[in-house]
Amino acid sequence: MTKTNKPKQNGLGDISLLYVLVLLRATEAEGGDTNTLKTQYHLSDSALASPDARISIPRFMRLGHAAITLTGNKALGLRMGALTRPIDAGIAGVAAETGPTIGQALATLIRYALLSSQNSRGESTLSPEQRTARFYSIRPYNRYNCFVVDSILAAWTQMVRHMTGRYDVLEQVRIEYPSIGLDEVFESWFRCPVEFGATENSIRLKASVWEQVPFQAHEGMHEKLTNGCEQELKQLRKGWSVADRARYLMTPLLKGETPTLEALATRLGTTPWTLQRQLASEGTGFRQLLDDTRKQLAQDYLQETGSSLSEIAWLLGFANPPAFHKAYQRWHGVSPGERRKQIQGM
């Protein structure tokens, strides 16, 4: 759980222990024994005190599930949101609350999210014209990851409330996973309609809130802090090869389909021919990069998650489970089912 200047390009991602601290606060607020969780997940006080320490995304999800089991609160993500402060998003959170408007504050949070969380599933986005912040899809949903969506959307909402002193800040919340039977709890917390089974995870702010000036707005400090964020972001990406950047952008495109060279080149802001030439100069190619990315992710999904083999096949962009089985057999000489049994037997 240490800081690195290079992302885990072949992994499922990691997240700052600042988020773990929020989870532990929520667990404690719900009457759970946080010492039990810290012992079980080897979370030392020194690591928790470090602003640079990280935990893998799958481990964070398992920790969240354990906390929900411990407290009995399926909506623990909302409690996490309620206890989130700007500082819990690191320097990006502090920079956000000094922004000139709430819209700009959210833009700052999302632009610099990579400083505290890198997830292979995708990146959050902002649509200013719709006053909407979107958290990427982490399908397929299960008992381990729904709370992540809850906690992010609730954290964004809570930070807007913190910066405005208002509670009625939203027009609508949309959540991708199906209802878990707590619709009234969610609508009461967000204070607006909440749509489950939606096509995205998002919050839409009221027009008056979007343009409101945060309590802590300060032009000079905002510029200084965002400059600091930019420097950290550049340092984080320093040394990324074209293949590194391509892999980072390729992984979210895998869901349910095989990404094309053209689609990846577009994401990178270049042409297919130029991308092929750049990859070749680094000793690889699009097909090899795709195969290598799938190979590593398959291993991570089997070892780190409880996703079914059909779900993993979808996450890796294979046309069907048999295609995934065939590829895995070629990579490792055993079937994915046999490999999972070996992992479970360790």
mmCIF file of C-alpha atoms in Angstrom:
data_model
loop_
_atom_site.group_PDB
_atom_site.id
_atom_site.type_symbol
_atom_site.label_atom_id
_atom_site.label_comp_id
_atom_site.label_asym_id
_atom_site.label_seq_id
_atom_site.Cartn_x
_atom_site.Cartn_y
_atom_site.Cartn_z
ATOM 1 C CA MET A 1 0.000 0.000 0.000
ATOM 2 C CA THR A 2 2.511 2.514 -1.162
ATOM 3 C CA LYS A 3 2.472 5.401 -3.576
ATOM 4 C CA THR A 4 3.817 4.887 -7.053
ATOM 5 C CA ASN A 5 4.323 7.196 -10.008
ATOM 6 C CA LYS A 6 3.068 4.572 -12.379
ATOM 7 C CA PRO A 7 -0.477 3.129 -12.270
ATOM 8 C CA LYS A 8 -1.161 -0.547 -11.988
ATOM 9 C CA GLN A 9 -1.818 -0.714 -15.696
ATOM 10 C CA ASN A 10 -2.447 -4.438 -15.694
ATOM 11 C CA GLY A 11 -4.410 -4.504 -12.435
ATOM 12 C CA LEU A 12 -7.936 -3.729 -11.377
ATOM 13 C CA GLY A 13 -6.778 -0.529 -9.722
ATOM 14 C CA ASP A 14 -6.231 0.926 -6.281
ATOM 15 C CA ILE A 15 -7.645 3.603 -4.019
ATOM 16 C CA SER A 16 -6.319 5.930 -1.331
ATOM 17 C CA LEU A 17 -6.639 4.852 2.289
ATOM 18 C CA LEU A 18 -8.388 8.187 2.831
ATOM 19 C CA TYR A 19 -11.494 6.401 1.524
ATOM 20 C CA VAL A 20 -10.886 3.542 3.946
ATOM 21 C CA LEU A 21 -10.860 6.042 6.808
ATOM 22 C CA VAL A 22 -14.297 7.261 5.713
ATOM 23 C CA LEU A 23 -15.515 3.653 5.607
ATOM 24 C CA LEU A 24 -14.160 3.027 9.095
ATOM 25 C CA ARG A 25 -15.825 6.199 10.430
ATOM 26 C CA ALA A 26 -19.138 5.084 8.943
ATOM 27 C CA THR A 27 -18.724 1.607 10.423
ATOM 28 C CA GLU A 28 -18.009 3.059 13.847
ATOM 29 C CA ALA A 29 -20.985 5.416 13.565
ATOM 30 C CA GLU A 30 -23.161 2.372 12.884
ATOM 31 C CA GLY A 31 -21.860 0.604 15.997
ATOM 32 C CA GLY A 32 -19.394 -1.694 14.274
ATOM 33 C CA ASP A 33 -16.043 -2.718 15.755
ATOM 34 C CA THR A 34 -13.478 -1.122 13.446
ATOM 35 C CA ASN A 35 -10.599 -2.881 15.187
ATOM 36 C CA THR A 36 -11.980 -6.143 13.874
ATOM 37 C CA LEU A 37 -11.858 -4.825 10.320
ATOM 38 C CA LYS A 38 -8.402 -3.289 10.716
ATOM 39 C CA THR A 39 -7.019 -6.561 12.035
ATOM 40 C CA GLN A 40 -8.703 -8.679 9.386
ATOM 41 C CA TYR A 41 -7.478 -6.473 6.539
ATOM 42 C CA HIS A 42 -4.054 -5.662 8.031
ATOM 43 C CA LEU A 43 -4.693 -1.911 8.203
ATOM 44 C CA SER A 44 -2.020 -0.441 10.441
ATOM 45 C CA ASP A 45 -2.360 2.947 12.079
ATOM 46 C CA SER A 46 0.779 4.133 10.290
ATOM 47 C CA ALA A 47 -0.647 3.209 6.893
ATOM 48 C CA LEU A 48 -3.973 4.842 7.693
ATOM 49 C CA ALA A 49 -2.132 8.014 8.713
ATOM 50 C CA SER A 50 -0.294 8.231 5.382
ATOM 51 C CA PRO A 51 -1.872 10.427 2.667
ATOM 52 C CA ASP A 52 -0.096 8.346 0.014
ATOM 53 C CA ALA A 53 -0.974 4.791 1.082
ATOM 54 C CA ARG A 54 -3.247 2.747 -1.195
ATOM 55 C CA ILE A 55 -5.370 -0.377 -1.107
ATOM 56 C CA SER A 56 -6.410 -2.494 -4.086
ATOM 57 C CA ILE A 57 -9.933 -1.940 -5.412
ATOM 58 C CA PRO A 58 -10.992 -5.599 -4.874
ATOM 59 C CA ARG A 59 -9.687 -5.497 -1.297
ATOM 60 C CA PHE A 60 -11.557 -2.247 -0.654
ATOM 61 C CA MET A 61 -14.744 -3.856 -1.959
ATOM 62 C CA ARG A 62 -14.285 -6.863 0.308
ATOM 63 C CA LEU A 63 -13.644 -4.506 3.218
ATOM 64 C CA GLY A 64 -16.867 -2.659 2.429
ATOM 65 C CA HIS A 65 -18.836 -5.895 2.277
ATOM 66 C CA ALA A 66 -17.374 -6.944 5.628
ATOM 67 C CA ALA A 67 -18.381 -3.593 7.127
ATOM 68 C CA ILE A 68 -21.938 -3.956 5.805
ATOM 69 C CA THR A 69 -22.132 -7.472 7.244
ATOM 70 C CA LEU A 70 -20.775 -6.187 10.552
ATOM 71 C CA THR A 71 -23.231 -3.283 10.824
ATOM 72 C CA GLY A 72 -26.218 -4.797 9.067
ATOM 73 C CA ASN A 73 -26.683 -1.553 7.122
ATOM 74 C CA LYS A 74 -27.079 -2.191 3.383
ATOM 75 C CA ALA A 75 -27.024 1.568 2.809
ATOM 76 C CA LEU A 76 -23.660 2.033 4.519
ATOM 77 C CA GLY A 77 -22.466 3.886 1.432
ATOM 78 C CA LEU A 78 -24.895 6.696 2.251
ATOM 79 C CA ARG A 79 -23.468 6.926 5.760
ATOM 80 C CA MET A 80 -20.019 7.134 4.214
ATOM 81 C CA GLY A 81 -21.211 9.996 2.058
ATOM 82 C CA ALA A 82 -22.642 11.830 5.051
ATOM 83 C CA LEU A 83 -19.285 11.605 6.825
ATOM 84 C CA THR A 84 -17.184 12.667 3.827
ATOM 85 C CA ARG A 85 -15.246 15.944 3.972
ATOM 86 C CA PRO A 86 -13.369 17.708 1.160
ATOM 87 C CA ILE A 87 -10.046 16.645 2.701
ATOM 88 C CA ASP A 88 -11.084 13.012 2.245
ATOM 89 C CA ALA A 89 -10.544 13.518 -1.505
ATOM 90 C CA GLY A 90 -6.999 14.682 -0.817
ATOM 91 C CA ILE A 91 -5.568 17.820 -2.351
ATOM 92 C CA ALA A 92 -8.261 17.680 -5.053
ATOM 93 C CA GLY A 93 -10.955 18.048 -2.397
ATOM 94 C CA VAL A 94 -9.273 21.075 -0.829
ATOM 95 C CA ALA A 95 -8.777 22.629 -4.273
ATOM 96 C CA ALA A 96 -12.427 21.987 -5.121
ATOM 97 C CA GLU A 97 -13.886 23.853 -2.164
ATOM 98 C CA THR A 98 -11.936 27.004 -3.108
ATOM 99 C CA GLY A 99 -13.402 26.999 -6.638
ATOM 100 C CA PRO A 100 -15.389 29.949 -7.997
ATOM 101 C CA THR A 101 -18.629 27.970 -8.405
ATOM 102 C CA ILE A 102 -20.039 24.626 -7.332
ATOM 103 C CA GLY A 103 -19.885 23.472 -10.956
ATOM 104 C CA GLN A 104 -16.182 24.269 -11.066
ATOM 105 C CA ALA A 105 -15.689 22.552 -7.710
ATOM 106 C CA LEU A 106 -17.135 19.305 -9.097
ATOM 107 C CA ALA A 107 -15.043 19.712 -12.248
ATOM 108 C CA THR A 108 -11.936 19.962 -10.057
ATOM 109 C CA LEU A 109 -12.841 16.859 -8.045
ATOM 110 C CA ILE A 110 -13.408 14.804 -11.173
ATOM 111 C CA ARG A 111 -10.412 16.090 -13.135
ATOM 112 C CA TYR A 112 -8.019 15.111 -10.368
ATOM 113 C CA ALA A 113 -9.731 11.921 -9.179
ATOM 114 C CA LEU A 114 -6.793 9.897 -10.519
ATOM 115 C CA LEU A 115 -4.661 11.335 -7.711
ATOM 116 C CA SER A 116 -6.598 9.270 -5.168
ATOM 117 C CA SER A 117 -8.175 6.443 -7.152
ATOM 118 C CA GLN A 118 -7.283 4.496 -10.288
ATOM 119 C CA ASN A 119 -9.878 1.980 -11.423
ATOM 120 C CA SER A 120 -9.669 -0.108 -14.578
ATOM 121 C CA ARG A 121 -13.447 0.176 -14.967
ATOM 122 C CA GLY A 122 -13.295 3.794 -16.134
ATOM 123 C CA GLU A 123 -13.244 7.457 -15.095
ATOM 124 C CA SER A 124 -15.921 9.789 -13.752
ATOM 125 C CA THR A 125 -17.149 12.522 -16.091
ATOM 126 C CA LEU A 126 -18.927 15.862 -15.876
ATOM 127 C CA SER A 127 -21.537 17.370 -18.227
ATOM 128 C CA PRO A 128 -21.738 21.088 -17.392
ATOM 129 C CA GLU A 129 -24.610 21.714 -19.816
ATOM 130 C CA GLN A 130 -26.667 19.115 -17.943
ATOM 131 C CA ARG A 131 -25.253 20.003 -14.498
ATOM 132 C CA THR A 132 -24.533 16.284 -14.127
ATOM 133 C CA ALA A 133 -21.654 14.360 -12.568
ATOM 134 C CA ARG A 134 -21.362 10.718 -13.656
ATOM 135 C CA PHE A 135 -19.628 7.835 -11.922
ATOM 136 C CA TYR A 136 -18.548 5.126 -14.348
ATOM 137 C CA SER A 137 -20.264 1.773 -14.574
ATOM 138 C CA ILE A 138 -18.852 -1.045 -12.458
ATOM 139 C CA ARG A 139 -21.127 -3.758 -13.809
ATOM 140 C CA PRO A 140 -21.782 -6.532 -13.063
ATOM 141 C CA TYR A 141 -23.166 -5.478 -9.704
ATOM 142 C CA ASN A 142 -22.999 -7.755 -6.697
ATOM 143 C CA ARG A 143 -22.942 -7.632 -2.911
ATOM 144 C CA TYR A 144 -19.398 -6.291 -2.997
ATOM 145 C CA ASN A 145 -19.654 -3.204 -5.157
ATOM 146 C CA CYS A 146 -23.059 -1.518 -4.902
ATOM 147 C CA PHE A 147 -21.874 0.408 -1.840
ATOM 148 C CA VAL A 148 -19.109 1.988 -3.930
ATOM 149 C CA VAL A 149 -21.683 3.675 -6.182
ATOM 150 C CA ASP A 150 -23.679 4.794 -3.124
ATOM 151 C CA SER A 151 -20.621 6.211 -1.388
ATOM 152 C CA ILE A 152 -19.346 8.171 -4.404
ATOM 153 C CA LEU A 153 -22.680 9.741 -5.336
ATOM 154 C CA ALA A 154 -23.384 10.493 -1.673
ATOM 155 C CA ALA A 155 -19.878 11.935 -1.158
ATOM 156 C CA TRP A 156 -20.289 14.300 -4.110
ATOM 157 C CA THR A 157 -23.661 15.356 -2.721
ATOM 158 C CA GLN A 158 -22.339 15.854 0.787
ATOM 159 C CA MET A 159 -19.424 17.961 -0.428
ATOM 160 C CA VAL A 160 -21.822 20.199 -2.360
ATOM 161 C CA ARG A 161 -23.899 20.539 0.814
ATOM 162 C CA HIS A 162 -20.775 21.352 2.769
ATOM 163 C CA MET A 163 -19.754 24.043 0.279
ATOM 164 C CA THR A 164 -23.210 25.649 0.044
ATOM 165 C CA GLY A 165 -24.829 25.109 3.430
ATOM 166 C CA ARG A 166 -27.854 23.711 1.595
ATOM 167 C CA TYR A 167 -29.338 20.228 1.708
ATOM 168 C CA ASP A 168 -31.756 20.441 -1.220
ATOM 169 C CA VAL A 169 -29.024 20.577 -3.859
ATOM 170 C CA LEU A 170 -30.082 17.880 -6.343
ATOM 171 C CA GLU A 171 -32.748 17.479 -8.997
ATOM 172 C CA GLN A 172 -32.220 13.763 -9.609
ATOM 173 C CA VAL A 173 -30.064 10.757 -8.775
ATOM 174 C CA ARG A 174 -29.688 7.831 -11.162
ATOM 175 C CA ILE A 175 -28.253 4.489 -10.048
ATOM 176 C CA GLU A 176 -27.375 1.687 -12.444
ATOM 177 C CA TYR A 177 -27.973 -1.311 -10.219
ATOM 178 C CA PRO A 178 -31.539 -2.514 -9.441
ATOM 179 C CA SER A 179 -33.407 -1.413 -6.330
ATOM 180 C CA ILE A 180 -32.386 -3.185 -3.114
ATOM 181 C CA GLY A 181 -35.687 -2.298 -1.450
ATOM 182 C CA LEU A 182 -34.474 0.879 0.229
ATOM 183 C CA ASP A 183 -35.866 3.399 -2.262
ATOM 184 C CA GLU A 184 -37.428 5.586 0.428
ATOM 185 C CA VAL A 185 -34.180 5.640 2.420
ATOM 186 C CA PHE A 186 -32.247 6.795 -0.645
ATOM 187 C CA GLU A 187 -34.786 9.436 -1.647
ATOM 188 C CA SER A 188 -34.908 10.726 1.911
ATOM 189 C CA TRP A 189 -31.117 10.987 2.037
ATOM 190 C CA PHE A 190 -30.624 12.585 -1.380
ATOM 191 C CA ARG A 191 -33.830 14.666 -1.015
ATOM 192 C CA CYS A 192 -34.813 14.129 -4.632
ATOM 193 C CA PRO A 193 -36.138 11.355 -6.904
ATOM 194 C CA VAL A 194 -33.790 8.360 -7.193
ATOM 195 C CA GLU A 195 -34.042 6.097 -10.241
ATOM 196 C CA PHE A 196 -32.702 2.556 -9.829
ATOM 197 C CA GLY A 197 -31.942 0.313 -12.799
ATOM 198 C CA ALA A 198 -30.915 3.414 -14.728
ATOM 199 C CA THR A 199 -28.498 3.602 -17.646
ATOM 200 C CA GLU A 200 -25.865 5.443 -15.574
ATOM 201 C CA ASN A 201 -24.732 6.421 -12.075
ATOM 202 C CA SER A 202 -25.158 10.176 -11.714
ATOM 203 C CA ILE A 203 -26.328 13.193 -9.761
ATOM 204 C CA ARG A 204 -27.882 16.255 -11.391
ATOM 205 C CA LEU A 205 -27.617 19.529 -9.514
ATOM 206 C CA LYS A 206 -30.185 22.306 -9.378
ATOM 207 C CA ALA A 207 -29.351 25.261 -11.618
ATOM 208 C CA SER A 208 -29.132 27.661 -8.681
ATOM 209 C CA VAL A 209 -26.723 25.331 -6.876
ATOM 210 C CA TRP A 210 -24.510 24.804 -9.929
ATOM 211 C CA GLU A 211 -23.769 28.526 -10.149
ATOM 212 C CA GLN A 212 -23.517 29.125 -6.389
ATOM 213 C CA VAL A 213 -20.234 30.362 -4.928
ATOM 214 C CA PRO A 214 -18.761 27.982 -2.300
ATOM 215 C CA PHE A 215 -18.242 29.337 1.212
ATOM 216 C CA GLN A 216 -14.485 28.764 0.904
ATOM 217 C CA ALA A 217 -14.106 30.229 -2.602
ATOM 218 C CA HIS A 218 -10.767 31.961 -3.069
ATOM 219 C CA GLU A 219 -9.396 32.695 -6.533
ATOM 220 C CA GLY A 220 -5.718 32.831 -5.602
ATOM 221 C CA MET A 221 -5.796 29.748 -3.392
ATOM 222 C CA HIS A 222 -7.812 27.821 -5.979
ATOM 223 C CA GLU A 223 -5.206 28.604 -8.626
ATOM 224 C CA LYS A 224 -2.360 27.596 -6.327
ATOM 225 C CA LEU A 225 -4.014 24.332 -5.298
ATOM 226 C CA THR A 226 -5.067 23.332 -8.817
ATOM 227 C CA ASN A 227 -1.533 24.040 -10.027
ATOM 228 C CA GLY A 228 -0.358 21.635 -7.343
ATOM 229 C CA CYS A 229 -2.874 19.061 -8.561
ATOM 230 C CA GLU A 230 -1.647 19.491 -12.127
ATOM 231 C CA GLN A 231 1.932 18.904 -11.054
ATOM 232 C CA GLU A 232 0.960 15.746 -9.160
ATOM 233 C CA LEU A 233 -1.025 14.506 -12.142
ATOM 234 C CA LYS A 234 1.921 15.095 -14.474
ATOM 235 C CA GLN A 235 4.230 13.324 -12.060
ATOM 236 C CA LEU A 236 1.812 10.405 -11.827
ATOM 237 C CA ARG A 237 1.771 10.060 -15.599
ATOM 238 C CA LYS A 238 5.472 10.678 -16.024
ATOM 239 C CA GLY A 239 7.130 7.838 -17.851
ATOM 240 C CA TRP A 240 3.901 6.370 -19.230
ATOM 241 C CA SER A 241 4.615 4.809 -22.591
ATOM 242 C CA VAL A 242 2.106 4.854 -25.443
ATOM 243 C CA ALA A 243 1.298 1.241 -24.534
ATOM 244 C CA ASP A 244 0.659 2.270 -20.908
ATOM 245 C CA ARG A 245 -1.759 4.989 -21.965
ATOM 246 C CA ALA A 246 -3.418 2.726 -24.512
ATOM 247 C CA ARG A 247 -3.902 -0.021 -21.926
ATOM 248 C CA TYR A 248 -5.334 2.450 -19.412
ATOM 249 C CA LEU A 249 -7.936 3.602 -21.932
ATOM 250 C CA MET A 250 -8.556 0.162 -23.421
ATOM 251 C CA THR A 251 -9.780 -1.593 -20.282
ATOM 252 C CA PRO A 252 -13.090 0.322 -19.899
ATOM 253 C CA LEU A 253 -13.831 -0.382 -23.586
ATOM 254 C CA LEU A 254 -13.724 -4.152 -23.089
ATOM 255 C CA LYS A 255 -17.140 -4.557 -21.470
ATOM 256 C CA GLY A 256 -19.240 -6.821 -23.647
ATOM 257 C CA GLU A 257 -17.212 -6.282 -26.810
ATOM 258 C CA THR A 258 -13.760 -6.296 -28.303
ATOM 259 C CA PRO A 259 -12.489 -2.731 -28.717
ATOM 260 C CA THR A 260 -11.206 -1.752 -32.143
ATOM 261 C CA LEU A 261 -7.949 -0.068 -33.029
ATOM 262 C CA GLU A 262 -9.984 2.836 -34.382
ATOM 263 C CA ALA A 263 -11.923 3.297 -31.117
ATOM 264 C CA LEU A 264 -8.739 3.224 -29.050
ATOM 265 C CA ALA A 265 -6.974 5.674 -31.356
ATOM 266 C CA THR A 266 -9.905 8.053 -31.021
ATOM 267 C CA ARG A 267 -9.674 7.893 -27.229
ATOM 268 C CA LEU A 268 -5.979 8.706 -27.494
ATOM 269 C CA GLY A 269 -6.613 11.588 -29.880
ATOM 270 C CA THR A 270 -4.609 10.099 -32.726
ATOM 271 C CA THR A 271 -5.073 8.046 -35.904
ATOM 272 C CA PRO A 272 -5.078 4.228 -36.101
ATOM 273 C CA TRP A 273 -1.981 4.258 -38.322
ATOM 274 C CA THR A 274 -0.067 6.530 -35.925
ATOM 275 C CA LEU A 275 -1.052 4.422 -32.923
ATOM 276 C CA GLN A 276 0.089 1.224 -34.641
ATOM 277 C CA ARG A 277 3.400 2.851 -35.554
ATOM 278 C CA GLN A 278 3.944 4.104 -31.978
ATOM 279 C CA LEU A 279 3.139 0.712 -30.473
ATOM 280 C CA ALA A 280 5.443 -1.015 -32.954
ATOM 281 C CA SER A 281 8.279 1.299 -31.935
ATOM 282 C CA GLU A 282 7.770 0.033 -28.371
ATOM 283 C CA GLY A 283 7.901 -3.588 -29.472
ATOM 284 C CA THR A 284 4.205 -4.372 -29.347
ATOM 285 C CA GLY A 285 1.024 -4.021 -31.402
ATOM 286 C CA PHE A 286 -2.688 -3.532 -30.875
ATOM 287 C CA ARG A 287 -3.545 -7.253 -30.927
ATOM 288 C CA GLN A 288 -0.720 -8.167 -28.586
ATOM 289 C CA LEU A 289 -1.642 -5.334 -26.224
ATOM 290 C CA LEU A 290 -5.267 -6.466 -26.215
ATOM 291 C CA ASP A 291 -4.278 -10.071 -25.539
ATOM 292 C CA ASP A 292 -1.813 -9.149 -22.775
ATOM 293 C CA THR A 293 -4.357 -6.837 -21.103
ATOM 294 C CA ARG A 294 -7.036 -9.517 -21.139
ATOM 295 C CA LYS A 295 -4.597 -12.103 -19.811
ATOM 296 C CA GLN A 296 -3.627 -10.032 -16.772
ATOM 297 C CA LEU A 297 -7.158 -8.846 -16.041
ATOM 298 C CA ALA A 298 -8.471 -12.423 -16.255
ATOM 299 C CA GLN A 299 -5.994 -13.474 -13.597
ATOM 300 C CA ASP A 300 -6.946 -10.539 -11.380
ATOM 301 C CA TYR A 301 -10.679 -11.135 -11.762
ATOM 302 C CA LEU A 302 -10.306 -14.833 -10.915
ATOM 303 C CA GLN A 303 -8.067 -14.223 -7.919
ATOM 304 C CA GLU A 304 -9.467 -10.980 -6.527
ATOM 305 C CA THR A 305 -13.206 -11.081 -7.214
ATOM 306 C CA GLY A 306 -16.161 -13.392 -6.888
ATOM 307 C CA SER A 307 -17.389 -12.640 -10.409
ATOM 308 C CA SER A 308 -18.709 -15.644 -12.311
ATOM 309 C CA LEU A 309 -16.823 -16.940 -15.345
ATOM 310 C CA SER A 310 -19.545 -15.609 -17.655
ATOM 311 C CA GLU A 311 -19.281 -12.183 -15.997
ATOM 312 C CA ILE A 312 -15.501 -12.215 -16.409
ATOM 313 C CA ALA A 313 -15.899 -13.157 -20.075
ATOM 314 C CA TRP A 314 -18.160 -10.111 -20.518
ATOM 315 C CA LEU A 315 -15.797 -7.829 -18.612
ATOM 316 C CA LEU A 316 -12.956 -8.906 -20.895
ATOM 317 C CA GLY A 317 -14.970 -8.249 -24.041
ATOM 318 C CA PHE A 318 -15.238 -11.848 -25.256
ATOM 319 C CA ALA A 319 -18.203 -12.723 -27.467
ATOM 320 C CA ASN A 320 -19.193 -15.592 -25.156
ATOM 321 C CA PRO A 321 -17.851 -17.673 -22.236
ATOM 322 C CA PRO A 322 -16.442 -20.439 -24.492
ATOM 323 C CA ALA A 323 -14.251 -17.848 -26.246
ATOM 324 C CA PHE A 324 -12.891 -16.793 -22.853
ATOM 325 C CA HIS A 325 -12.275 -20.417 -21.833
ATOM 326 C CA LYS A 326 -10.368 -21.047 -25.067
ATOM 327 C CA ALA A 327 -8.190 -17.946 -24.591
ATOM 328 C CA TYR A 328 -7.457 -18.755 -20.950
ATOM 329 C CA GLN A 329 -6.476 -22.307 -21.852
ATOM 330 C CA ARG A 330 -4.075 -20.887 -24.439
ATOM 331 C CA TRP A 331 -2.573 -18.461 -21.901
ATOM 332 C CA HIS A 332 -2.118 -20.800 -18.957
ATOM 333 C CA GLY A 333 -2.667 -24.384 -20.093
ATOM 334 C CA VAL A 334 -5.632 -24.823 -17.719
ATOM 335 C CA SER A 335 -9.261 -23.730 -17.844
ATOM 336 C CA PRO A 336 -10.376 -20.687 -15.826
ATOM 337 C CA GLY A 337 -12.625 -22.950 -13.765
ATOM 338 C CA GLU A 338 -9.671 -25.165 -12.820
ATOM 339 C CA ARG A 339 -7.565 -22.106 -11.999
ATOM 340 C CA ARG A 340 -10.278 -20.740 -9.708
ATOM 341 C CA LYS A 341 -10.409 -24.075 -7.859
ATOM 342 C CA GLN A 342 -6.640 -23.923 -7.396
ATOM 343 C CA ILE A 343 -6.882 -20.395 -5.971
ATOM 344 C CA GLN A 344 -9.679 -21.367 -3.609
ATOM 345 C CA GLY A 345 -7.646 -24.334 -2.423
ATOM 346 C CA MET A 346 -4.625 -22.217 -1.485
#
